[in-house]
Amino acid sequence: MPLPMPGFMEHRNSTVTRPDTGKTLPPTPSNFRNLSANIRRVAVIMPDRKDQGSQGQLIQFDQTLALDIIIQDICSKWGIDDASSYSLRFNENNQKMYITEKNRKDIRDGQVLNLTLSAAQTAKHIRQALSGSRQEDKNSALRHLSLLSSDISFAEEFIKIEGHQLVITIVTSGNSRGDPLAYALKSFVFLMEHGLVQWEILEPDFIRRVADCVNISASNLDTSCLQSALDILESVVLYCSSRQNVIEQVVTPVNVIPHLESKSADVQKNAIALINALFTKADETKRKKIAESLQSQKMRNNILSNVIRGQNVGAGMAHELYVLQTLLLNLNEDRMRKPVDVHDPLILREIEELRRIAFDVEGDPNINTVRKSQNSAKEYKKLGFEKSNPVEDFIDVPPGVLALDVMLYFARNHGENYVKVVLENCTREDDHDCPFVQASKMLTKILCDILKIGEPPSDDGETYYTMFFSHDKPFEEFFCICIQLLNKTWREMKATSDDFQKVLDVVREQITRCLDQLPTSFETFRSKINSLTYAQINKIWENEREIKAGQGAQLKPIIELREQIKPEIMDLIKQQRLNYLVSGTRFAKYTKSGKAKDKFWFWRLAPNHKALHYGDCGESESPSLEELPNKLLLSDIQKLQTGRDCPHINQTKARRPMQTTNVAFSLKFEPETDPICFVATSEYEFDMWTDGLNFLMGNEMTSSMVNKDLETLLSMEIKMRMLDTEGVPIPAEAPPIPPPPSNYNFAYLNL
């Protein structure tokens, strides 16, 4: 229920006489506006004391006063002597934390606050209950603990009295089952997320007990325990290096994979996250075994049917699928960076097999003839080998041996198409043939670059391709489609050997644009990429060049026209940035110490452009302005920081380099106030927010997209204004003004 708000007087520093009473009102203080800005009109209740607290107090919360003084005043009105044992807490569904000097700025008019025992006292009481003998008290304390552990103020006090060690003991003992165990595991996850203690404190018995919650049959699943257990094991794998041998004994991907069939999206996400962690920390041999399990028919069907197609994939799940896809594709890195051994007889046999399938057995890879052609050297040349010793063609890295691997896969598994590609080029004139081997090497290198093979997963990547989960050899199948595309594009361009790089540029563009459409299967990808012809790519490039260059952009009249309408276009761009901020964006939560796991908040600019509204949300939610509980005045922001200047970038780069430095930004306030940190999901989102904030703060918009938008809109506007002059040559200089007449005796005709 909204609290009564006092009215504002229209005149300052003056007296007003009311005509009905004749009384004179006191003058408004000169600092009235500043005083009002620091006052929050709120209600305070004591939910634990029905006799007094249920009545509540309406107070003016002065942001300039110390928090202890405000609490002392509230307690004195209720006759509470020990005010130091009490604290204020927020009282909303998505905001239950203790109010501290750091977060008190989030208090807004009309809120209801709770006066409760302080974090230190509450932590002490919960620890006492957990140490007691009554199981009912323990269960109640564990439930209460699971609700409070996400609050860092409480977590600091609870960890200070070794409460986290007591939770570890409760889990390790094995006496808790069902809800009490779920509460204990959930509490432990929250306590550890604050980074107040190291994961190295965990003993093997605790890890084994948590693993027991994962290594159970599907019929005995306890979803609440399982979700937290998977989360804990992931962190142990990533951050507890001294316990790797224990992890390897008690947790394997084979035990985790069945949980992908869970009906809970959070369980599925945590299961994939644990698999990713095991994958990341495994050595080369174990990584290949894990990959074999993941690429099996059963596992792929599991991911496709239960994870990708069975639900709306949220941001958290998309990131885990992206990481898994990256790790699987990165298995090709070793072969990509490995040159061939020119003395390896296996390599010689594989190269000979390429020649044999193409020329000796009419494309049937199942016929194992050993006949060697009399003209093998000539046939190697037709295949596109450049060296006298064909093995030496695969010395360059990248693509190294990987190029030979994918070529051999193409020949063995798509023999008919392989022979078609090779023989088609053999029948062309020498200048117009596309050397298959050289084209395959360059294409393999391009594919590795597009898919970023060899680069670690980024912290915020979310782009994954469903088709790569639909085949046990995704990279090889990808190559087979693209090498046929390259041959088709070569034919469409009527290319010669001098056009090799141009053809590769077109093919890269075709592949990139088709991947941007996120094809769901290789057949869909094949259909889309074959329909994107060279003529269409050429037309797209031509349109982009026209937009960039503009019509007659270098002519003086056009330059003058551009300068004339430029302010109007800049105003349009500024308004577009503000509209974007008003519509709002969901961000992953970051602090100075790094990313908060699976936590998101939504930010919107107020319609009056005076403040930013924000609040917690789910990974797929977009709250309205009225649903956002917190407000940040733009006047409180001192500085906008971007890139490596951001504190969360400086803190995390020492521990683990961030891959998204170029899209990070933060809002800086007074020196003693923590900054608010963000990482955008794309360069577009980063540019829109930093441009909008810079404009609102009176700074220049500096993003690269400003110039791009300005050029695009200027070109479009100039084209619209010059439609009537189409076909009329525009002079480089304005025609000279004729001299004035000798006299002004003009004749007029009366009609």
XYZ file of C-alpha atoms in Angstrom:
751
model
C 0.000 0.000 0.000
C 1.633 3.322 -0.982
C 2.619 5.625 1.832
C 1.234 9.191 2.025
C 3.522 11.646 0.281
C 3.681 15.320 1.352
C 2.897 17.878 -1.324
C 5.411 20.248 -2.818
C 5.065 24.028 -2.644
C 5.158 25.980 -5.832
C 7.312 28.877 -4.574
C 10.635 28.664 -2.776
C 12.167 31.166 -0.323
C 8.865 33.008 0.009
C 5.891 33.075 2.351
C 2.377 32.155 1.245
C -0.760 33.450 2.962
C -3.801 31.216 2.814
C -6.876 33.341 2.142
C -9.203 31.201 4.232
C -7.230 31.476 7.480
C -4.951 34.423 6.987
C -2.074 32.409 8.436
C 1.409 32.725 6.991
C 3.283 29.522 6.030
C 7.015 29.351 6.788
C 9.417 29.826 3.870
C 10.660 26.734 2.077
C 14.299 25.947 2.966
C 16.766 26.783 0.200
C 18.104 23.192 0.276
C 14.619 21.671 0.152
C 15.256 19.716 -3.050
C 18.525 18.209 -1.782
C 16.875 17.209 1.509
C 13.988 15.573 -0.354
C 16.365 13.653 -2.593
C 18.007 12.022 0.461
C 14.747 11.055 2.185
C 12.966 7.740 1.590
C 9.512 7.382 3.090
C 9.150 3.758 4.139
C 7.354 1.502 6.607
C 9.121 -0.757 9.113
C 7.553 -3.863 10.664
C 8.758 -6.633 12.984
C 7.306 -9.872 11.611
C 8.730 -11.839 14.560
C 6.950 -9.686 17.166
C 3.238 -9.648 16.465
C 2.464 -7.596 19.572
C 4.413 -4.514 18.434
C 5.820 -5.040 14.980
C 2.504 -5.778 13.338
C 1.512 -2.122 13.774
C 4.539 -0.874 11.870
C 6.252 2.488 11.823
C 6.142 5.081 9.074
C 9.570 6.691 8.992
C 11.612 9.061 6.878
C 14.750 7.113 6.051
C 17.519 9.720 5.774
C 20.278 8.460 3.483
C 22.720 10.945 5.036
C 22.439 9.397 8.519
C 24.444 6.380 9.637
C 22.475 3.127 9.468
C 23.147 2.376 13.169
C 21.502 5.663 14.168
C 18.385 4.901 12.107
C 18.080 1.405 13.620
C 18.624 2.820 17.139
C 15.761 5.275 16.607
C 13.422 2.536 15.320
C 14.258 0.243 18.244
C 13.746 2.984 20.819
C 10.195 3.585 19.576
C 9.423 -0.087 20.213
C 11.222 -0.181 23.535
C 14.046 -2.426 22.335
C 17.173 -1.831 24.406
C 19.791 -3.867 22.477
C 19.623 -2.145 19.085
C 23.044 -3.531 18.129
C 21.479 -7.008 17.829
C 19.052 -5.881 15.139
C 19.243 -5.054 11.434
C 16.944 -3.974 8.666
C 16.100 -6.285 5.791
C 14.271 -5.843 2.517
C 10.845 -7.465 2.457
C 10.179 -8.415 -1.174
C 10.054 -11.750 -2.969
C 13.119 -11.054 -5.074
C 14.944 -8.981 -2.444
C 15.387 -10.439 1.049
C 18.921 -9.363 1.890
C 20.107 -7.402 4.892
C 20.384 -3.656 4.389
C 23.965 -2.448 4.642
C 25.807 0.780 3.956
C 26.583 -0.601 0.475
C 23.062 -1.487 -0.650
C 21.020 1.117 1.256
C 20.897 3.210 -1.935
C 18.453 0.589 -3.307
C 15.762 1.627 -0.796
C 12.914 3.428 -2.546
C 9.827 5.311 -1.452
C 6.891 3.211 -0.329
C 8.855 0.058 0.547
C 8.130 -2.059 3.621
C 11.274 -3.035 5.547
C 11.692 -5.690 8.228
C 13.421 -5.125 11.560
C 14.958 -8.503 12.417
C 17.834 -9.953 14.374
C 21.179 -8.992 12.856
C 23.074 -11.305 10.523
C 25.553 -12.134 13.307
C 22.798 -13.041 15.798
C 20.847 -15.040 13.223
C 23.986 -16.949 12.198
C 24.693 -17.741 15.856
C 21.154 -19.062 16.451
C 21.213 -21.232 13.309
C 24.576 -22.705 14.279
C 23.302 -23.514 17.754
C 20.264 -25.288 16.297
C 22.425 -27.286 13.878
C 24.672 -28.343 16.775
C 21.734 -29.412 18.931
C 20.182 -32.819 19.358
C 16.618 -32.153 18.193
C 16.213 -33.213 14.589
C 13.175 -30.976 14.120
C 15.220 -27.907 15.109
C 18.035 -28.980 12.775
C 15.654 -29.344 9.835
C 14.106 -25.944 10.487
C 17.571 -24.356 10.798
C 18.721 -25.935 7.527
C 15.657 -24.604 5.721
C 16.267 -21.136 7.167
C 19.951 -21.386 6.252
C 19.149 -22.207 2.621
C 17.115 -18.981 2.392
C 19.768 -16.737 3.961
C 23.041 -18.123 2.557
C 22.769 -16.190 -0.685
C 23.084 -12.943 1.317
C 26.772 -12.083 1.633
C 26.209 -10.201 4.909
C 24.825 -13.340 6.525
C 27.362 -15.612 4.811
C 30.268 -13.606 6.217
C 28.942 -13.943 9.765
C 28.080 -17.635 9.390
C 31.490 -18.516 7.950
C 33.192 -16.422 10.635
C 31.835 -18.812 13.312
C 32.782 -21.910 11.231
C 29.189 -22.586 10.275
C 30.194 -23.845 6.832
C 32.300 -26.564 8.471
C 29.225 -27.697 10.369
C 27.284 -27.951 7.087
C 30.129 -30.045 5.637
C 29.940 -32.351 8.670
C 26.163 -32.736 8.299
C 26.530 -33.755 4.657
C 29.507 -36.046 5.286
C 27.777 -37.901 8.133
C 25.206 -39.307 5.717
C 22.417 -39.034 8.304
C 20.401 -36.458 6.347
C 18.007 -37.467 3.610
C 15.400 -35.763 1.463
C 14.655 -32.108 2.185
C 17.249 -31.637 4.990
C 20.019 -32.882 2.689
C 18.707 -30.699 -0.146
C 18.726 -27.659 2.162
C 22.273 -28.439 3.325
C 23.613 -28.821 -0.218
C 21.818 -25.700 -1.447
C 23.173 -23.706 1.497
C 26.695 -24.935 0.817
C 26.451 -23.877 -2.837
C 25.377 -20.353 -1.852
C 28.031 -20.033 0.858
C 30.822 -21.034 -1.512
C 29.637 -18.736 -4.312
C 30.663 -15.694 -2.282
C 34.329 -16.693 -2.596
C 34.959 -16.286 1.147
C 36.574 -19.728 1.525
C 38.568 -21.933 -0.842
C 37.302 -25.178 -2.339
C 40.505 -26.867 -1.196
C 39.016 -27.235 2.310
C 36.857 -30.153 1.140
C 37.787 -33.654 2.260
C 37.368 -36.800 0.125
C 34.508 -38.106 2.317
C 32.424 -34.995 1.581
C 33.064 -35.314 -2.163
C 32.096 -38.992 -2.107
C 28.882 -38.215 -0.230
C 27.922 -35.525 -2.742
C 28.802 -37.877 -5.597
C 26.399 -40.447 -4.126
C 23.587 -37.991 -4.881
C 24.602 -38.077 -8.551
C 25.519 -41.739 -8.993
C 22.013 -43.070 -8.463
C 19.490 -44.691 -10.758
C 16.957 -42.553 -12.558
C 14.090 -44.082 -10.554
C 15.555 -42.790 -7.270
C 16.242 -39.235 -8.354
C 15.802 -36.426 -5.834
C 15.777 -33.364 -8.043
C 16.383 -30.852 -5.273
C 19.474 -32.721 -4.021
C 20.685 -33.593 -7.504
C 20.777 -30.018 -8.794
C 22.952 -28.782 -5.913
C 25.140 -31.913 -5.974
C 25.907 -31.422 -9.669
C 26.719 -27.766 -9.003
C 29.114 -28.649 -6.167
C 30.911 -31.341 -8.152
C 31.403 -28.967 -11.088
C 33.111 -26.436 -8.808
C 35.221 -29.147 -7.170
C 36.436 -30.297 -10.585
C 37.286 -26.762 -11.682
C 38.700 -25.267 -8.490
C 39.890 -28.106 -6.253
C 42.968 -29.444 -8.016
C 44.177 -31.403 -4.975
C 41.096 -33.661 -5.139
C 41.224 -34.589 -8.817
C 42.075 -38.207 -8.040
C 38.992 -38.472 -5.823
C 36.793 -36.940 -8.518
C 38.049 -39.418 -11.106
C 37.145 -42.295 -8.795
C 33.608 -41.228 -7.897
C 32.313 -39.181 -10.848
C 32.355 -40.104 -14.541
C 30.415 -38.709 -17.507
C 28.736 -42.105 -17.828
C 27.044 -41.509 -14.463
C 26.104 -37.934 -15.335
C 24.699 -38.505 -18.831
C 21.417 -40.168 -17.654
C 20.467 -36.958 -15.855
C 20.044 -35.230 -19.222
C 16.716 -37.069 -19.362
C 15.522 -35.157 -16.295
C 12.359 -33.075 -16.587
C 14.151 -30.245 -14.755
C 15.936 -27.784 -17.040
C 18.230 -26.768 -14.160
C 19.304 -30.371 -13.597
C 20.023 -30.774 -17.315
C 22.038 -27.552 -17.374
C 24.078 -28.516 -14.305
C 24.670 -32.005 -15.737
C 26.116 -30.590 -18.962
C 28.141 -28.080 -16.923
C 29.667 -30.956 -14.919
C 30.419 -32.896 -18.115
C 32.104 -29.789 -19.506
C 34.181 -29.437 -16.350
C 35.270 -33.091 -16.474
C 36.041 -32.675 -20.175
C 38.131 -29.548 -19.538
C 40.239 -31.050 -16.745
C 40.803 -34.479 -18.340
C 44.073 -35.385 -20.023
C 44.177 -36.146 -23.744
C 43.435 -39.866 -23.400
C 40.489 -39.401 -21.040
C 39.180 -36.506 -23.115
C 38.929 -38.761 -26.152
C 37.057 -41.396 -24.125
C 34.614 -38.766 -22.887
C 34.151 -37.554 -26.470
C 33.351 -41.098 -27.621
C 30.612 -41.296 -25.003
C 29.223 -37.894 -25.918
C 29.233 -38.598 -29.661
C 27.495 -41.939 -29.398
C 24.122 -42.283 -31.077
C 22.297 -42.582 -27.740
C 23.956 -39.533 -26.234
C 23.371 -37.362 -29.310
C 19.714 -38.351 -29.438
C 19.491 -37.588 -25.724
C 20.839 -34.064 -26.165
C 18.738 -33.385 -29.261
C 15.416 -34.717 -27.967
C 15.591 -33.876 -24.249
C 17.800 -30.790 -24.043
C 17.626 -28.841 -27.323
C 14.249 -29.731 -28.771
C 12.458 -30.601 -25.535
C 12.314 -27.047 -24.147
C 13.014 -23.394 -24.731
C 16.759 -23.161 -24.304
C 17.607 -20.342 -21.888
C 20.810 -18.335 -21.728
C 22.422 -20.621 -19.138
C 21.713 -23.801 -21.091
C 22.782 -22.135 -24.359
C 26.134 -21.279 -22.793
C 26.718 -24.846 -21.590
C 25.815 -26.265 -25.011
C 28.178 -23.735 -26.609
C 30.978 -24.818 -24.259
C 30.310 -28.503 -24.954
C 30.298 -27.892 -28.715
C 33.557 -25.913 -28.474
C 35.267 -28.645 -26.449
C 34.182 -31.331 -28.914
C 35.313 -29.346 -31.952
C 38.606 -28.525 -30.234
C 39.459 -32.222 -30.309
C 40.590 -31.453 -33.856
C 43.188 -28.969 -32.617
C 45.998 -31.511 -32.174
C 45.639 -32.768 -35.747
C 45.305 -29.189 -37.029
C 48.629 -28.199 -35.448
C 50.455 -31.422 -36.280
C 52.530 -31.628 -39.495
C 52.790 -34.983 -41.209
C 55.726 -37.291 -40.704
C 57.124 -37.669 -44.217
C 58.429 -41.117 -43.286
C 55.167 -42.431 -41.832
C 54.031 -45.373 -44.011
C 50.411 -44.902 -42.883
C 50.352 -41.397 -44.373
C 51.687 -42.778 -47.643
C 48.962 -45.431 -47.729
C 46.227 -42.847 -47.021
C 47.425 -40.560 -49.810
C 47.555 -43.525 -52.150
C 43.987 -44.382 -51.113
C 42.864 -40.898 -52.160
C 44.374 -41.448 -55.588
C 43.009 -44.990 -55.863
C 39.407 -44.062 -55.014
C 39.471 -41.192 -57.491
C 41.034 -42.944 -60.490
C 41.441 -46.704 -60.084
C 38.102 -48.091 -58.930
C 35.577 -45.616 -60.282
C 34.846 -44.100 -56.940
C 33.992 -47.265 -55.005
C 35.942 -47.018 -51.714
C 34.946 -50.566 -50.727
C 37.064 -52.204 -53.420
C 40.508 -52.753 -51.925
C 42.527 -53.149 -55.070
C 46.293 -52.816 -54.780
C 46.904 -51.996 -58.416
C 48.993 -48.873 -58.851
C 48.407 -46.787 -61.921
C 51.166 -46.371 -64.440
C 50.497 -42.620 -64.381
C 50.275 -42.123 -60.605
C 52.471 -39.007 -60.680
C 50.185 -37.401 -63.239
C 47.114 -38.402 -61.253
C 48.556 -36.892 -58.073
C 48.970 -33.670 -59.992
C 45.353 -33.856 -61.163
C 44.286 -34.251 -57.535
C 46.048 -30.979 -56.771
C 49.286 -32.104 -55.128
C 52.068 -29.575 -55.698
C 55.136 -31.395 -54.316
C 56.951 -34.196 -56.063
C 56.538 -36.124 -52.826
C 52.775 -35.784 -52.079
C 53.332 -36.200 -48.339
C 55.113 -32.848 -48.184
C 51.892 -31.039 -49.128
C 50.657 -31.563 -45.552
C 53.664 -30.158 -43.713
C 52.150 -26.676 -43.277
C 50.269 -26.023 -40.026
C 47.514 -25.208 -39.799
C 45.782 -27.252 -41.191
C 48.400 -30.007 -40.815
C 47.223 -33.619 -40.801
C 43.621 -32.521 -40.257
C 43.327 -31.608 -43.940
C 44.299 -35.150 -44.941
C 41.863 -36.575 -42.372
C 38.850 -34.730 -43.761
C 39.806 -35.421 -47.370
C 40.075 -39.130 -46.618
C 36.734 -39.048 -44.768
C 35.132 -37.416 -47.807
C 36.575 -40.045 -50.138
C 35.627 -43.003 -47.933
C 32.137 -41.925 -46.858
C 30.982 -39.875 -49.841
C 32.915 -41.631 -52.582
C 30.538 -40.774 -55.401
C 30.594 -37.037 -54.642
C 34.364 -37.166 -54.113
C 34.945 -38.703 -57.543
C 32.515 -36.213 -59.100
C 34.433 -33.246 -57.672
C 37.837 -34.627 -58.719
C 36.849 -35.694 -62.217
C 34.947 -32.467 -62.916
C 38.131 -30.510 -62.320
C 40.202 -32.944 -64.359
C 38.065 -32.221 -67.433
C 38.517 -28.452 -67.211
C 41.220 -26.496 -68.918
C 44.460 -26.208 -66.982
C 43.819 -22.610 -65.993
C 40.251 -23.314 -64.891
C 40.690 -26.472 -62.815
C 40.228 -26.230 -59.032
C 43.104 -28.176 -57.389
C 41.261 -30.442 -54.953
C 44.100 -30.930 -52.460
C 45.041 -27.247 -52.270
C 41.379 -26.229 -52.072
C 40.800 -28.757 -49.267
C 43.785 -27.479 -47.299
C 42.673 -23.866 -47.543
C 39.051 -24.749 -46.816
C 40.037 -26.735 -43.723
C 41.953 -23.730 -42.470
C 38.947 -21.476 -43.102
C 36.584 -23.834 -41.273
C 38.926 -23.991 -38.282
C 39.000 -20.212 -38.223
C 35.216 -19.826 -38.502
C 34.578 -22.376 -35.739
C 37.486 -20.980 -33.646
C 39.088 -24.398 -33.246
C 41.997 -24.090 -30.847
C 40.456 -21.199 -28.878
C 39.058 -21.838 -25.365
C 35.338 -21.264 -24.758
C 34.502 -17.688 -23.803
C 32.777 -16.913 -20.512
C 29.689 -15.505 -22.209
C 29.389 -17.447 -25.484
C 25.885 -18.714 -26.238
C 25.978 -19.589 -29.952
C 25.744 -23.303 -30.638
C 24.697 -25.221 -33.756
C 22.200 -28.029 -33.364
C 23.573 -29.796 -36.456
C 26.929 -30.395 -34.731
C 25.114 -32.546 -32.154
C 23.395 -34.605 -34.841
C 26.454 -36.512 -36.128
C 29.353 -38.446 -34.611
C 31.780 -36.764 -37.047
C 30.414 -33.204 -37.232
C 33.538 -31.410 -38.462
C 34.142 -33.981 -41.190
C 30.528 -33.779 -42.396
C 30.764 -29.999 -42.327
C 33.829 -30.179 -44.554
C 32.147 -32.550 -47.022
C 29.319 -30.082 -47.636
C 31.629 -27.079 -47.858
C 34.138 -28.650 -50.290
C 31.275 -29.368 -52.678
C 30.135 -25.779 -52.216
C 33.643 -24.551 -53.061
C 33.624 -26.553 -56.278
C 30.154 -25.216 -57.156
C 31.185 -21.608 -56.464
C 34.355 -22.068 -58.523
C 32.186 -23.194 -61.420
C 29.720 -20.289 -60.999
C 32.559 -17.760 -60.924
C 34.268 -19.370 -63.943
C 37.390 -18.971 -61.876
C 40.977 -19.508 -62.876
C 43.996 -20.240 -60.711
C 44.494 -16.484 -60.297
C 41.057 -16.236 -58.665
C 41.788 -18.769 -55.921
C 41.708 -16.284 -53.027
C 38.619 -14.561 -54.372
C 36.763 -17.878 -54.495
C 37.830 -18.640 -50.917
C 36.549 -15.230 -49.789
C 33.174 -15.902 -51.384
C 32.972 -19.377 -49.833
C 33.829 -17.987 -46.383
C 31.045 -15.430 -46.782
C 28.564 -18.116 -47.858
C 29.413 -20.341 -44.886
C 29.333 -17.497 -42.362
C 25.989 -16.166 -43.541
C 24.405 -19.621 -43.459
C 25.744 -20.329 -39.969
C 24.225 -17.047 -38.820
C 20.823 -18.594 -39.586
C 21.555 -21.407 -37.053
C 20.656 -24.405 -39.247
C 19.211 -27.304 -37.234
C 20.637 -30.122 -39.369
C 23.290 -30.752 -41.987
C 20.588 -31.202 -44.610
C 19.152 -27.796 -43.753
C 22.633 -26.297 -43.922
C 23.266 -27.973 -47.296
C 19.988 -26.635 -48.686
C 20.572 -23.077 -47.448
C 24.171 -22.847 -48.581
C 23.487 -24.234 -52.029
C 20.759 -21.647 -52.535
C 23.150 -18.818 -51.585
C 24.887 -18.495 -54.938
C 27.883 -16.415 -55.959
C 25.555 -14.007 -57.760
C 23.650 -13.364 -54.537
C 26.841 -12.838 -52.540
C 28.087 -10.451 -55.197
C 24.816 -8.538 -55.043
C 24.998 -8.327 -51.238
C 28.540 -7.008 -51.401
C 27.586 -4.505 -54.068
C 24.728 -3.169 -51.943
C 27.036 -2.849 -48.971
C 29.580 -0.985 -51.059
C 26.920 1.419 -52.314
C 25.694 2.112 -48.814
C 29.220 2.699 -47.609
C 30.303 4.879 -50.428
C 27.059 6.765 -50.996
C 26.022 8.378 -54.246
C 28.580 10.948 -55.260
C 29.793 11.239 -51.672
C 32.922 13.143 -52.659
C 31.166 15.880 -54.646
C 31.143 19.282 -52.975
C 27.335 19.796 -53.202
C 26.797 16.369 -51.631
C 29.334 17.099 -48.897
C 27.571 20.369 -48.102
C 24.215 18.617 -48.059
C 25.612 15.954 -45.721
C 26.853 18.592 -43.309
C 23.493 20.314 -43.418
C 21.446 17.238 -42.495
C 24.051 15.615 -40.211
C 22.702 17.190 -36.964
C 19.225 15.916 -37.804
C 20.552 12.397 -38.353
C 22.593 12.507 -35.117
C 19.447 13.440 -33.203
C 17.721 10.435 -34.751
C 20.583 8.132 -33.699
C 20.504 9.501 -30.146
C 16.762 8.920 -29.932
C 17.208 5.379 -31.212
C 19.783 4.679 -28.485
C 17.447 6.012 -25.812
C 14.528 3.940 -27.151
C 16.751 0.846 -26.920
C 17.569 1.602 -23.281
C 13.894 2.236 -22.498
C 12.967 -1.175 -23.945
C 15.516 -2.721 -21.549
C 18.094 -5.504 -21.574
C 18.777 -8.617 -19.486
C 22.384 -8.928 -18.291
C 24.297 -11.627 -16.474
C 25.193 -10.382 -12.991
C 28.796 -9.364 -12.413
C 30.612 -8.061 -9.375
C 34.161 -6.760 -8.983
C 35.279 -10.365 -8.344
C 33.683 -11.786 -11.500
C 30.504 -13.348 -12.852
C 27.739 -14.466 -10.473
C 26.718 -17.928 -11.596
C 23.240 -18.286 -13.104
C 22.107 -14.866 -11.873
C 20.578 -12.236 -14.105
C 19.077 -8.795 -13.775
C 17.055 -6.575 -16.085
C 17.755 -2.867 -16.693
C 15.494 -0.244 -18.269
C 15.761 3.491 -18.762
C 12.831 5.443 -17.337
C 10.619 7.106 -19.978
C 11.632 10.514 -18.614
C 15.315 9.588 -19.141
C 16.216 10.560 -15.558
C 16.905 7.181 -13.973
C 17.650 3.519 -14.640
C 15.305 0.909 -13.164
C 16.606 -2.593 -12.479
C 15.911 -5.829 -10.649
C 16.656 -9.554 -10.568
C 15.070 -11.811 -13.186
C 15.244 -15.291 -14.677
C 17.411 -16.118 -17.658
C 14.451 -15.819 -20.054
C 12.360 -13.125 -18.308
C 11.840 -9.503 -19.394
C 10.147 -7.652 -16.494
C 8.139 -4.508 -17.121
C 9.159 -1.162 -15.630
C 6.670 -1.566 -12.781
C 8.166 -4.960 -11.869
C 11.690 -3.583 -11.400
C 12.121 -2.690 -7.710
C 15.357 -0.673 -7.843
C 16.135 2.753 -9.276
C 19.456 4.453 -10.054
C 19.497 8.181 -10.728
C 21.662 9.112 -13.688
C 22.913 12.101 -11.731
C 24.567 9.673 -9.267
C 26.808 8.189 -11.975
C 30.233 9.786 -11.993
C 31.854 7.887 -14.852
C 31.267 5.193 -17.456
C 34.174 2.759 -17.728
C 34.688 0.289 -20.579
C 37.001 -2.577 -21.508
C 40.086 -3.118 -19.391
C 39.304 -0.069 -17.262
C 36.427 -1.982 -15.654
C 37.140 -3.372 -12.164
C 35.597 -6.789 -12.909
C 37.979 -7.152 -15.862
C 41.017 -6.179 -13.790
C 40.062 -8.599 -11.012
C 39.301 -11.606 -13.212
C 42.114 -11.353 -15.753
C 44.672 -12.426 -13.121
C 42.703 -15.579 -12.324
C 41.254 -16.445 -15.696
C 41.444 -14.127 -18.713
C 38.041 -12.963 -19.899
C 37.247 -13.454 -23.553
C 34.741 -10.569 -23.605
C 36.845 -7.592 -22.547
C 35.652 -5.592 -25.557
C 31.983 -5.731 -24.438
C 32.457 -5.013 -20.719
C 31.410 -1.745 -19.091
C 30.727 -0.471 -15.590
C 29.143 2.487 -13.827
C 31.372 4.255 -11.309
C 30.000 6.191 -8.339
C 31.622 7.796 -5.304
C 35.010 6.296 -4.285
C 33.575 4.297 -1.385
C 30.721 2.851 -3.446
C 31.130 -0.369 -5.413
C 30.693 0.040 -9.189
C 27.938 -1.728 -11.084
C 29.476 -4.088 -13.634
C 28.103 -5.394 -16.942
C 29.166 -7.645 -19.813
C 27.064 -7.322 -22.954
C 26.175 -10.400 -24.977
C 27.224 -8.771 -28.249
C 29.048 -5.765 -29.633
C 25.700 -4.364 -30.785
C 24.284 -4.474 -27.247
C 27.502 -2.957 -25.866
C 27.461 -0.111 -28.395
C 23.787 0.691 -27.789
C 24.178 0.886 -24.005
C 27.478 2.777 -23.920
C 26.256 5.238 -26.559
C 22.998 5.825 -24.693
C 24.712 6.256 -21.327
C 27.351 8.587 -22.769
C 24.660 10.761 -24.323
C 22.638 10.891 -21.103
C 25.791 11.849 -19.180
C 26.604 14.652 -21.627
C 29.513 12.814 -23.240
C 30.243 12.111 -26.890
C 29.009 8.831 -28.325
C 32.200 6.991 -29.257
C 31.214 3.557 -30.522
C 32.088 2.395 -34.022
C 28.401 1.790 -34.675
C 27.658 5.529 -34.399
C 29.720 6.252 -37.507
C 28.269 3.226 -39.266
C 24.685 4.268 -38.504
C 25.452 7.864 -39.415
C 26.872 6.866 -42.794
C 23.984 4.499 -43.511
C 21.269 6.996 -42.606
C 23.006 9.895 -44.357
C 23.326 7.863 -47.535
C 19.674 6.828 -47.401
C 18.502 10.385 -46.711
C 20.615 11.821 -49.519
C 19.303 9.193 -51.937
C 15.727 10.046 -50.974
C 16.317 13.778 -51.464
C 17.997 13.238 -54.825
C 15.408 10.933 -56.403
C 14.251 13.752 -58.674
C 17.812 14.287 -59.943
C 18.328 10.675 -61.036
C 20.122 10.639 -64.367
C 21.050 14.321 -64.082
C 24.806 14.859 -63.741
C 25.727 16.785 -60.619
C 28.602 19.231 -61.154
C 31.575 19.055 -58.838
C 31.254 22.803 -58.213
C 28.172 25.011 -58.070
C 27.647 27.049 -61.272
C 28.858 30.663 -61.021
C 26.370 33.364 -60.117
C 25.749 35.622 -63.155
C 26.610 39.311 -62.822
C 23.807 41.721 -61.902
C 21.916 43.419 -64.799
C 22.922 46.902 -65.918
C 19.505 48.230 -64.828
C 16.425 46.992 -63.099
C 13.792 48.295 -65.496
C 11.874 45.050 -65.865
C 8.803 44.750 -68.040
C 5.663 43.112 -66.683
C 2.893 41.613 -68.762
C -0.622 42.219 -67.538
C -2.775 39.190 -68.103
